[in-house]
Short mmCIF file of C-alpha atoms in Angstrom, two decimals:
data_model
loop_
_atom_site.label_atom_id
_atom_site.label_comp_id
_atom_site.label_asym_id
_atom_site.label_seq_id
_atom_site.Cartn_x
_atom_site.Cartn_y
_atom_site.Cartn_z
CA MET A 206 -70.30 -9.40 -145.02
CA ASP A 207 -73.80 -9.63 -146.65
CA LEU A 208 -73.64 -13.42 -146.58
CA GLN A 209 -72.57 -13.34 -142.96
CA MET A 210 -75.47 -11.10 -141.98
CA LYS A 211 -77.96 -13.31 -143.84
CA LEU A 212 -76.61 -16.30 -141.98
CA CYS A 213 -77.02 -14.48 -138.67
CA ASP A 214 -80.56 -13.46 -139.55
CA SER A 215 -81.54 -16.98 -140.62
CA VAL A 216 -80.54 -18.52 -137.34
CA THR A 217 -81.64 -15.67 -135.10
CA GLY A 218 -85.01 -17.20 -134.32
CA SER A 219 -83.75 -20.61 -133.27
CA LEU A 220 -80.72 -19.28 -131.43
CA ASN A 221 -82.71 -16.66 -129.58
CA ARG A 222 -84.90 -19.41 -128.18
CA THR A 223 -81.85 -20.68 -126.29
CA PRO A 224 -81.73 -18.60 -123.07
CA SER A 225 -77.96 -18.89 -122.68
CA PHE A 226 -77.20 -17.60 -126.18
CA ASN A 227 -76.19 -13.93 -126.50
CA LEU A 228 -76.79 -12.76 -130.08
CA LYS A 229 -74.90 -9.52 -129.52
CA VAL A 230 -71.76 -11.38 -128.44
CA PHE A 231 -72.14 -13.79 -131.35
CA ARG A 232 -72.40 -10.95 -133.87
CA LYS A 233 -69.36 -9.26 -132.33
CA PHE A 234 -67.37 -12.50 -132.62
CA LEU A 235 -68.27 -12.86 -136.31
CA ASP A 236 -67.42 -9.22 -137.01
CA GLU A 237 -64.01 -9.54 -135.34
CA ARG A 238 -63.23 -12.78 -137.14
CA ASN A 239 -64.29 -11.29 -140.46
CA SER A 240 -62.14 -8.23 -139.83
CA GLU A 241 -59.07 -10.31 -138.99
CA GLU A 242 -59.46 -12.62 -141.96
CA SER A 243 -60.17 -9.90 -144.50
CA ARG A 244 -57.40 -7.58 -143.35
CA LYS A 245 -54.29 -8.05 -145.46
CA ILE A 246 -50.94 -7.61 -143.77
CA ARG A 247 -48.56 -5.61 -145.92
CA ARG A 248 -45.95 -7.51 -147.90
CA HIS A 249 -42.82 -7.54 -145.84
CA THR A 250 -39.37 -8.94 -145.30
CA PRO A 251 -39.04 -11.56 -142.52
CA VAL A 252 -39.78 -10.62 -138.93
CA GLY A 253 -37.03 -10.93 -136.33
CA SER A 254 -37.33 -14.03 -134.14
CA GLY A 255 -35.78 -12.65 -130.96
CA GLU A 256 -37.18 -11.47 -127.63
CA TYR A 257 -37.56 -7.87 -128.82
CA SER A 258 -39.53 -6.18 -131.55
CA VAL A 259 -37.50 -3.85 -133.76
CA GLY A 260 -37.48 -0.09 -134.29
CA CYS A 261 -35.63 1.83 -136.97
CA TRP A 262 -34.54 5.36 -137.82
CA ASP A 263 -32.39 6.99 -140.53
CA VAL A 264 -29.35 9.11 -139.71
CA MET A 265 -27.53 11.36 -142.17
CA SER A 266 -24.94 13.31 -140.23
CA CYS A 267 -23.02 16.09 -141.99
CA GLY A 268 -25.10 15.28 -145.05
CA SER A 269 -23.30 17.49 -147.56
CA THR A 270 -19.71 16.62 -146.71
CA GLU A 271 -17.33 13.74 -147.33
CA LYS A 272 -16.94 13.41 -143.56
CA GLY A 273 -20.59 12.55 -143.12
CA SER A 274 -22.23 9.26 -142.25
CA PHE A 275 -25.46 7.79 -143.60
CA PHE A 276 -27.07 4.72 -142.05
CA ARG A 277 -30.32 3.11 -140.97
CA LEU A 278 -30.36 2.27 -137.29
CA PHE A 279 -32.18 -0.88 -136.15
CA TYR A 280 -32.63 -1.31 -132.40
CA PRO A 281 -34.61 -3.30 -129.81
CA VAL A 282 -38.03 -2.05 -128.76
CA GLU A 283 -40.52 -3.46 -126.30
CA LYS A 284 -42.08 -6.69 -127.55
CA THR A 285 -45.38 -6.09 -129.33
CA ASP A 286 -47.67 -7.70 -131.89
CA ILE A 287 -45.72 -6.38 -134.86
CA TYR A 288 -48.38 -7.49 -137.37
CA LYS A 289 -51.05 -5.30 -135.79
CA ARG A 290 -48.78 -2.27 -136.20
CA ASP A 291 -47.90 -2.65 -139.87
CA LYS A 292 -48.99 0.93 -140.57
CA GLN A 293 -45.82 1.98 -138.75
CA TRP A 294 -43.54 -0.07 -141.00
CA PRO A 295 -41.25 1.82 -143.42
CA LEU A 296 -40.95 0.87 -147.07
CA TRP A 297 -38.12 -1.48 -148.04
CA LEU A 298 -37.33 0.83 -150.97
CA PRO A 299 -37.19 4.21 -149.23
CA ARG A 300 -37.51 6.05 -152.56
CA LYS A 301 -38.25 4.98 -156.13
CA GLN A 302 -34.71 5.96 -157.15
CA TYR A 303 -33.38 2.93 -155.27
CA GLY A 304 -35.40 0.59 -157.46
CA GLU A 305 -34.12 2.36 -160.56
CA GLY A 306 -30.59 2.03 -159.21
CA TYR A 307 -30.95 -1.73 -158.83
CA ALA A 308 -32.38 -1.93 -162.33
CA ASP A 309 -29.53 0.05 -163.89
CA ILE A 310 -27.02 -2.33 -162.34
CA LEU A 311 -28.93 -5.32 -163.68
CA THR A 312 -29.20 -3.95 -167.20
CA LYS A 313 -26.00 -1.87 -167.26
CA ASN A 314 -28.01 0.63 -169.26
CA PRO A 315 -29.53 3.64 -167.47
CA LYS A 316 -31.83 4.26 -170.44
CA ILE A 317 -33.80 1.04 -169.91
CA LYS A 318 -36.42 2.23 -167.44
CA VAL A 319 -38.85 -0.66 -167.86
CA VAL A 320 -36.68 -2.79 -165.58
CA GLY A 321 -36.63 0.08 -163.10
CA LYS A 322 -40.43 -0.08 -163.08
CA LEU A 323 -40.18 -3.85 -162.60
CA PHE A 324 -37.95 -3.44 -159.54
CA ASN A 325 -40.21 -0.75 -158.11
CA TRP A 326 -43.16 -3.08 -158.72
CA MET A 327 -41.42 -6.00 -156.98
CA GLY A 328 -40.03 -4.03 -154.06
CA GLY A 329 -42.08 -0.86 -154.03
CA ASP A 330 -44.90 -2.30 -151.94
CA VAL A 331 -42.65 -4.32 -149.63
CA TYR A 332 -42.31 -3.10 -146.07
CA VAL A 333 -39.80 -3.64 -143.28
CA PRO A 334 -41.40 -5.17 -140.13
CA ALA A 335 -39.84 -2.58 -137.84
CA LEU A 336 -41.56 0.31 -136.09
CA TRP A 337 -40.47 3.62 -137.54
CA GLN A 338 -38.95 5.86 -134.85
CA ALA A 339 -40.40 3.76 -132.03
CA PRO A 340 -38.85 4.33 -128.58
CA LEU A 341 -35.86 2.23 -127.59
CA CYS A 342 -36.74 -0.60 -125.22
CA PRO A 343 -37.08 1.02 -121.76
CA SER A 344 -34.59 -0.65 -119.43
CA ASN A 345 -31.13 -0.19 -117.98
CA THR A 346 -29.68 -2.66 -120.46
CA GLN A 347 -26.73 -1.63 -122.60
CA PHE A 348 -26.95 -3.26 -125.99
CA PRO A 349 -23.89 -4.44 -128.00
CA VAL A 350 -23.39 -2.69 -131.34
CA VAL A 351 -23.11 -4.09 -134.88
CA ILE A 352 -22.21 -1.96 -137.90
CA PHE A 353 -23.16 -3.53 -141.23
CA SER A 354 -21.56 -2.86 -144.63
CA HIS A 355 -23.51 -3.71 -147.80
CA GLY A 356 -22.08 -5.29 -150.95
CA LEU A 357 -21.32 -3.83 -154.37
CA GLY A 358 -24.58 -2.41 -155.68
CA GLY A 359 -26.40 -2.58 -152.33
CA ASN A 360 -27.59 0.14 -149.96
CA ARG A 361 -28.70 0.57 -146.36
CA THR A 362 -31.85 -1.59 -146.79
CA THR A 363 -30.45 -4.46 -148.90
CA ASN A 364 -29.68 -6.63 -145.86
CA THR A 365 -32.65 -5.63 -143.72
CA THR A 366 -33.49 -9.23 -142.75
CA VAL A 367 -30.08 -9.77 -141.15
CA CYS A 368 -30.21 -6.39 -139.39
CA CYS A 369 -33.74 -6.94 -138.04
CA GLU A 370 -32.82 -10.36 -136.69
CA LEU A 371 -29.78 -8.97 -134.86
CA ALA A 372 -31.83 -6.11 -133.40
CA SER A 373 -34.54 -8.52 -132.25
CA GLN A 374 -31.82 -10.48 -130.44
CA GLY A 375 -30.67 -7.44 -128.46
CA PHE A 376 -28.20 -5.56 -130.66
CA ILE A 377 -28.16 -1.98 -131.91
CA VAL A 378 -27.37 -2.23 -135.63
CA ALA A 379 -26.25 0.55 -137.96
CA SER A 380 -26.61 -0.41 -141.64
CA VAL A 381 -24.33 1.95 -143.53
CA GLU A 382 -25.11 3.30 -146.99
CA HIS A 383 -21.74 3.84 -148.65
CA ARG A 384 -21.03 6.92 -150.75
CA ASP A 385 -17.93 5.76 -152.62
CA GLY A 386 -19.90 4.93 -155.76
CA SER A 387 -20.49 1.30 -154.76
CA ALA A 388 -24.11 1.76 -153.62
CA SER A 389 -26.92 1.03 -156.08
CA MET A 390 -28.07 4.56 -155.33
CA THR A 391 -27.52 7.08 -152.58
CA TYR A 392 -27.95 10.79 -152.00
CA ARG A 393 -26.91 13.79 -149.97
CA LEU A 394 -29.02 16.54 -148.50
CA THR A 395 -27.54 20.02 -148.82
CA GLU A 396 -29.06 22.74 -146.70
CA GLN A 397 -30.18 25.83 -148.61
CA VAL A 398 -28.98 29.08 -147.07
CA ASN A 399 -30.58 32.49 -147.56
CA LYS A 400 -27.71 34.86 -148.22
CA HIS A 401 -29.54 37.95 -146.90
CA ASN A 402 -28.18 39.35 -143.66
CA VAL A 403 -30.49 38.99 -140.70
CA THR A 404 -30.30 41.46 -137.84
CA ALA A 405 -30.42 40.46 -134.21
CA SER A 406 -34.14 41.22 -134.20
CA GLY A 407 -34.66 38.80 -137.09
CA GLU A 408 -35.42 41.50 -139.68
CA SER A 409 -33.85 41.25 -143.11
CA ASN A 410 -31.25 43.91 -143.84
CA SER A 411 -29.36 44.15 -147.10
CA ARG A 412 -26.83 46.61 -145.62
CA PRO A 413 -23.85 45.45 -143.59
CA HIS A 414 -24.60 45.20 -139.90
CA HIS A 415 -22.25 44.44 -137.05
CA ARG A 416 -24.77 42.02 -135.53
CA HIS A 417 -25.85 39.96 -138.50
CA SER A 418 -26.01 36.25 -139.19
CA VAL A 419 -26.83 34.01 -142.11
CA HIS A 420 -30.49 33.10 -142.24
CA ARG A 421 -31.03 29.33 -142.60
CA THR A 422 -34.25 28.29 -144.26
CA HIS A 423 -33.95 24.61 -143.22
CA LEU A 424 -34.74 23.57 -146.76
CA TYR A 425 -32.61 20.88 -148.35
CA SER A 426 -31.76 19.99 -151.92
CA GLU A 427 -31.14 16.38 -152.92
CA GLU A 428 -28.01 15.31 -154.74
CA TRP A 429 -28.43 11.75 -156.02
CA LYS A 430 -25.44 9.54 -156.72
CA PRO A 431 -26.00 6.36 -158.76
CA PHE A 432 -23.76 3.32 -158.89
CA GLU A 433 -20.44 4.09 -160.61
CA TRP A 434 -19.43 1.68 -163.34
CA PHE A 435 -15.72 1.07 -163.62
CA ASP A 436 -13.90 -1.10 -166.15
CA PRO A 437 -12.19 -3.35 -165.49
CA TRP A 438 -14.46 -4.06 -162.53
CA ASP A 439 -11.64 -5.80 -160.61
CA ASP A 440 -9.02 -3.07 -161.01
CA PHE A 441 -7.08 -3.37 -157.75
CA THR A 442 -6.05 0.27 -157.37
CA TYR A 443 -9.61 1.52 -157.78
CA ARG A 444 -11.21 -1.09 -155.52
CA ASN A 445 -8.52 -0.78 -152.86
CA LYS A 446 -9.15 2.95 -152.64
CA GLN A 447 -12.86 2.25 -152.32
CA VAL A 448 -12.50 -0.34 -149.58
CA HIS A 449 -10.49 2.09 -147.43
CA HIS A 450 -13.08 4.80 -148.06
CA ARG A 451 -15.83 2.39 -147.02
CA ALA A 452 -13.94 1.33 -143.86
CA ASP A 453 -13.61 4.99 -142.90
CA GLU A 454 -17.39 5.37 -143.30
CA VAL A 455 -17.94 2.42 -140.97
CA ILE A 456 -15.64 4.03 -138.42
CA ARG A 457 -17.50 7.36 -138.73
CA ALA A 458 -20.78 5.53 -138.12
CA LEU A 459 -19.30 4.22 -134.86
CA GLU A 460 -18.23 7.74 -133.95
CA THR A 461 -21.78 8.98 -134.55
CA LEU A 462 -23.16 6.22 -132.33
CA THR A 463 -20.60 7.14 -129.68
CA LEU A 464 -21.91 10.72 -129.71
CA LEU A 465 -25.46 9.43 -129.22
CA HIS A 466 -24.30 7.18 -126.38
CA ASN A 467 -22.62 10.14 -124.71
CA GLY A 468 -25.77 12.24 -124.96
CA ARG A 469 -24.29 14.61 -127.52
CA GLU A 470 -26.31 16.38 -130.17
CA VAL A 471 -26.04 14.81 -133.63
CA HIS A 472 -27.11 16.97 -136.55
CA ASN A 473 -29.34 14.79 -138.71
CA ALA A 474 -30.00 16.20 -142.18
CA MET A 475 -33.03 13.88 -142.42
CA ARG A 476 -34.68 16.21 -139.88
CA THR A 477 -36.76 13.53 -138.23
CA HIS A 478 -38.53 14.39 -134.98
CA PHE A 479 -36.95 11.79 -132.78
CA ASN A 480 -35.68 11.85 -129.21
CA THR A 481 -32.01 10.89 -129.57
CA LYS A 482 -31.41 11.29 -125.83
CA GLN A 483 -32.95 7.86 -125.28
CA PHE A 484 -29.71 6.32 -126.65
CA MET A 485 -27.64 7.99 -123.93
CA ASN A 486 -25.68 5.31 -122.00
CA ARG A 487 -27.60 2.55 -123.81
CA MET A 488 -24.85 1.12 -126.02
CA ASP A 489 -22.19 -1.30 -124.87
CA LEU A 490 -19.27 0.27 -126.72
CA SER A 491 -16.91 -2.34 -125.29
CA ARG A 492 -18.74 -4.87 -127.49
CA VAL A 493 -18.71 -3.55 -131.04
CA VAL A 494 -18.89 -5.82 -134.13
CA VAL A 495 -18.39 -5.07 -137.83
CA MET A 496 -20.17 -7.23 -140.37
CA GLY A 497 -20.61 -7.14 -144.14
CA HIS A 498 -21.60 -8.91 -147.33
CA SER A 499 -19.33 -9.38 -150.38
CA PHE A 500 -17.54 -6.02 -150.85
CA GLY A 501 -18.85 -5.35 -147.35
CA GLY A 502 -16.92 -8.43 -146.24
CA ALA A 503 -13.71 -6.85 -147.51
CA THR A 504 -14.81 -3.63 -145.80
CA THR A 505 -15.25 -5.60 -142.57
CA LEU A 506 -11.66 -6.85 -142.69
CA CYS A 507 -10.28 -3.45 -143.65
CA THR A 508 -12.16 -1.89 -140.72
CA LEU A 509 -10.75 -4.45 -138.28
CA SER A 510 -7.24 -3.60 -139.46
CA LYS A 511 -7.80 0.13 -138.89
CA ASP A 512 -9.71 0.30 -135.62
CA LYS A 513 -9.32 -2.04 -132.66
CA ARG A 514 -12.56 -0.78 -131.07
CA PHE A 515 -14.19 -3.38 -133.30
CA ARG A 516 -13.88 -6.57 -131.28
CA LEU A 517 -14.61 -9.02 -134.11
CA GLY A 518 -15.83 -9.32 -137.67
CA VAL A 519 -18.35 -11.45 -139.60
CA VAL A 520 -17.75 -11.78 -143.35
CA LEU A 521 -20.72 -12.95 -145.43
CA ASP A 522 -19.52 -14.44 -148.74
CA GLY A 523 -16.66 -11.98 -148.82
CA TRP A 524 -14.90 -10.59 -151.90
CA MET A 525 -11.22 -10.43 -150.97
CA HIS A 526 -9.71 -8.85 -154.08
CA PRO A 527 -9.71 -5.21 -152.82
CA LEU A 528 -7.54 -5.94 -149.77
CA ASP A 529 -3.85 -4.99 -149.55
CA GLU A 530 -1.04 -6.60 -147.55
CA GLN A 531 -1.31 -4.07 -144.72
CA VAL A 532 -4.88 -5.17 -144.01
CA TYR A 533 -3.85 -8.81 -143.59
CA ASP A 534 -0.92 -7.85 -141.37
CA ASN A 535 -3.01 -5.72 -138.99
CA ILE A 536 -6.00 -7.95 -138.27
CA GLN A 537 -5.81 -9.41 -134.78
CA GLN A 538 -9.49 -9.83 -133.90
CA PRO A 539 -11.67 -12.96 -134.28
CA VAL A 540 -13.21 -13.42 -137.74
CA LEU A 541 -16.02 -15.65 -138.98
CA MET A 542 -16.36 -16.27 -142.72
CA ILE A 543 -19.72 -17.62 -143.90
CA ASN A 544 -19.50 -18.62 -147.56
CA MET A 545 -22.25 -19.52 -150.01
CA GLU A 546 -21.86 -22.73 -151.99
CA SER A 547 -22.19 -21.45 -155.56
CA PHE A 548 -20.17 -18.22 -155.38
CA GLN A 549 -16.62 -18.81 -154.17
CA TRP A 550 -13.59 -19.62 -156.31
CA LYS A 551 -10.05 -20.81 -155.67
CA LYS A 552 -8.14 -17.51 -155.64
CA ASN A 553 -10.68 -15.81 -153.41
CA VAL A 554 -10.73 -18.66 -150.87
CA GLU A 555 -6.93 -18.82 -150.88
CA GLN A 556 -6.90 -15.18 -149.78
CA MET A 557 -9.37 -16.03 -147.01
CA MET A 558 -7.14 -18.86 -145.86
CA ARG A 559 -4.41 -16.35 -145.09
CA LEU A 560 -6.46 -15.45 -142.02
CA MET A 561 -6.94 -19.09 -141.00
CA SER A 562 -3.52 -19.94 -139.58
CA GLU A 563 -3.09 -22.72 -137.01
CA GLU A 564 -2.28 -20.35 -134.16
CA ASP A 565 -5.53 -18.44 -134.75
CA ARG A 566 -7.76 -21.51 -135.01
CA GLU A 567 -9.61 -20.64 -131.79
CA LYS A 568 -10.74 -17.24 -133.04
CA ARG A 569 -10.99 -17.75 -136.81
CA ASN A 570 -13.64 -19.89 -138.45
CA MET A 571 -15.00 -20.60 -141.94
CA ILE A 572 -18.15 -22.48 -142.93
CA THR A 573 -20.02 -22.92 -146.22
CA ILE A 574 -23.82 -23.18 -146.47
CA LYS A 575 -25.00 -25.77 -148.99
CA GLY A 576 -27.58 -24.88 -151.63
CA THR A 577 -26.94 -21.14 -151.48
CA CYS A 578 -25.93 -18.41 -153.92
CA HIS A 579 -24.29 -15.02 -153.42
CA GLN A 580 -27.60 -13.24 -152.77
CA SER A 581 -28.77 -15.77 -150.17
CA VAL A 582 -27.88 -13.30 -147.43
CA THR A 583 -29.80 -10.37 -148.97
CA ASP A 584 -33.50 -9.52 -149.00
CA PHE A 585 -33.89 -10.07 -152.76
CA GLN A 586 -34.64 -13.77 -152.30
CA PHE A 587 -37.79 -12.93 -150.33
CA LEU A 588 -39.25 -10.65 -153.01
CA VAL A 589 -39.70 -13.24 -155.76
CA ASN A 590 -40.84 -16.81 -156.19
CA LYS A 591 -38.46 -19.71 -156.82
CA ALA A 592 -38.58 -19.59 -160.64
CA VAL A 593 -37.96 -15.84 -160.90
CA GLY A 594 -35.36 -16.06 -158.15
CA ARG A 595 -33.34 -18.61 -160.13
CA VAL A 596 -33.54 -16.49 -163.29
CA LEU A 597 -32.35 -13.38 -161.43
CA ASP A 598 -29.74 -15.46 -159.54
CA VAL A 599 -31.00 -14.37 -156.14
CA ARG A 600 -32.12 -17.86 -155.06
CA TYR A 601 -30.50 -21.27 -155.28
CA THR A 602 -31.70 -24.71 -154.16
CA LEU A 603 -31.97 -24.09 -150.40
CA SER A 604 -35.09 -22.25 -149.28
CA PRO A 605 -34.54 -18.56 -148.45
CA LYS A 606 -35.92 -19.05 -144.95
CA THR A 607 -33.45 -21.85 -144.17
CA ALA A 608 -30.49 -20.06 -145.79
CA MET A 609 -31.15 -16.89 -143.82
CA SER A 610 -31.77 -18.75 -140.58
CA LEU A 611 -28.42 -20.57 -140.84
CA THR A 612 -26.61 -17.34 -141.67
CA ASN A 613 -28.13 -15.53 -138.72
CA LYS A 614 -27.60 -18.35 -136.25
CA ALA A 615 -23.95 -18.79 -137.25
CA SER A 616 -23.37 -15.04 -136.98
CA LEU A 617 -25.10 -14.76 -133.61
CA GLY A 618 -23.31 -17.82 -132.23
CA PHE A 619 -19.88 -16.50 -133.17
CA ILE A 620 -20.65 -12.98 -131.91
CA ARG A 621 -21.96 -14.24 -128.58
CA LYS A 622 -19.03 -16.58 -128.09
CA HIS A 623 -16.40 -13.90 -128.64
CA LEU A 624 -18.22 -11.10 -126.82
CA GLY A 625 -18.72 -13.28 -123.76
CA LEU A 626 -22.51 -13.51 -124.19
CA LYS A 627 -22.61 -17.24 -123.58
CA ASP A 628 -25.89 -17.19 -121.67
CA LYS A 629 -27.57 -17.32 -125.11
CA ASP A 630 -27.32 -20.09 -127.72
CA THR A 631 -23.93 -20.05 -129.46
CA HIS A 632 -25.07 -22.54 -132.13
CA ASP A 633 -21.94 -24.67 -131.87
CA ASP A 634 -23.38 -27.34 -134.18
CA ILE A 635 -23.58 -24.90 -137.08
CA LEU A 636 -20.20 -23.30 -136.42
CA SER A 637 -18.50 -26.71 -136.20
CA GLY A 638 -20.14 -27.95 -139.39
CA ASP A 639 -22.16 -30.62 -137.57
CA HIS A 640 -25.30 -29.82 -139.54
CA GLU A 641 -26.86 -31.26 -142.68
CA HIS A 642 -26.63 -27.97 -144.60
CA ILE A 643 -23.16 -26.91 -143.43
CA ILE A 644 -19.72 -27.69 -144.83
CA PRO A 645 -16.89 -26.98 -142.38
CA GLY A 646 -14.36 -24.78 -144.18
CA THR A 647 -14.86 -24.56 -147.93
CA ASN A 648 -16.31 -26.61 -150.78
CA VAL A 649 -13.72 -25.17 -153.17
CA SER A 650 -10.78 -27.39 -154.11
CA LEU A 651 -7.50 -25.64 -153.26
CA SER A 652 -5.15 -28.30 -154.61
#
């Protein structure tokens, strides 16, 4: 700024001799330019490319019970300059415990906290380019619904880039945080209750009274639940029980959204001051999609088999091992499987192919994205450079931006096609494999 002012002062004499020159306007221009150039936008995951900006909000219904639901809701808001409102962005790691949870999975040793600090350093100052508790886009539009299920060791923010893109394209997206032990970290909030009797007048009374009630303090205790290690990791009985538990959580998330759509009160243990009535009659519950990554892909298929309110499913590099015969027998809806090049193996793809019969060719599809790894659909690839990404196995040869763009376009194209939203691009070139980075079907030899 000192150099700028000296420059202004040095030319003041000559410029002031020009009648048309306004020094005040010139100084204002320099100040604004300096402010814009010097201001650093917070580190963030990618911004949605659609016609809407994105808002988000956390919901923990029935927080202390197994029947509860915990998810982050992403939704369309009125288009704005999202970069000028970065002070309203939430952190990608909502709490430091999530970074420690990721680290414990990586090291398989909860005592090694240095890696936890590394993860909190990498992700602790990363923000989500969504406006926290912003109002839903004001219109009469009903938005289709997507419920997202994270992979083994993920949580409700692991796939934020996918969720933000869908919300920017006009979807209401609930990203579930599973509580079956498969999340990197999660927690419950248990309300603390004062056991003293309270009379009708509100005065404390230790003696029995025929008009007493329990006094609620509205204070909550946190019960953290880290990732549960289980050996062998691919034990079918254990994982099959988990996948059904996870599918039930997805279904409960839909039930919570249905309550919001119907204008019903939803008890949120997060106790955020947010007008939930704005979601009344704003969801198109005839167009509901389930989507998930890895273990979340298996959860997607299990959910489709249980609840026909879900019109279709999108499986991102799915892990099929946890699924039982009943799941395969009961899936009737359209399914898209988007595989990553370096992850899949013969047995897993053979299980996928069970859903790819000739008679279902019109509503079942599989593609493979070249140059990608298993984490190419998560946010991890955007937190590190190429060298570190290869070491941590969160990046492969294709750039993260291209890998994510192809994943999102394929997902959106399939969803629009099968929900009857054909006024928007259905990205038929990607879904058919007519693209330089796409392999139709699989790259895995099944012979």
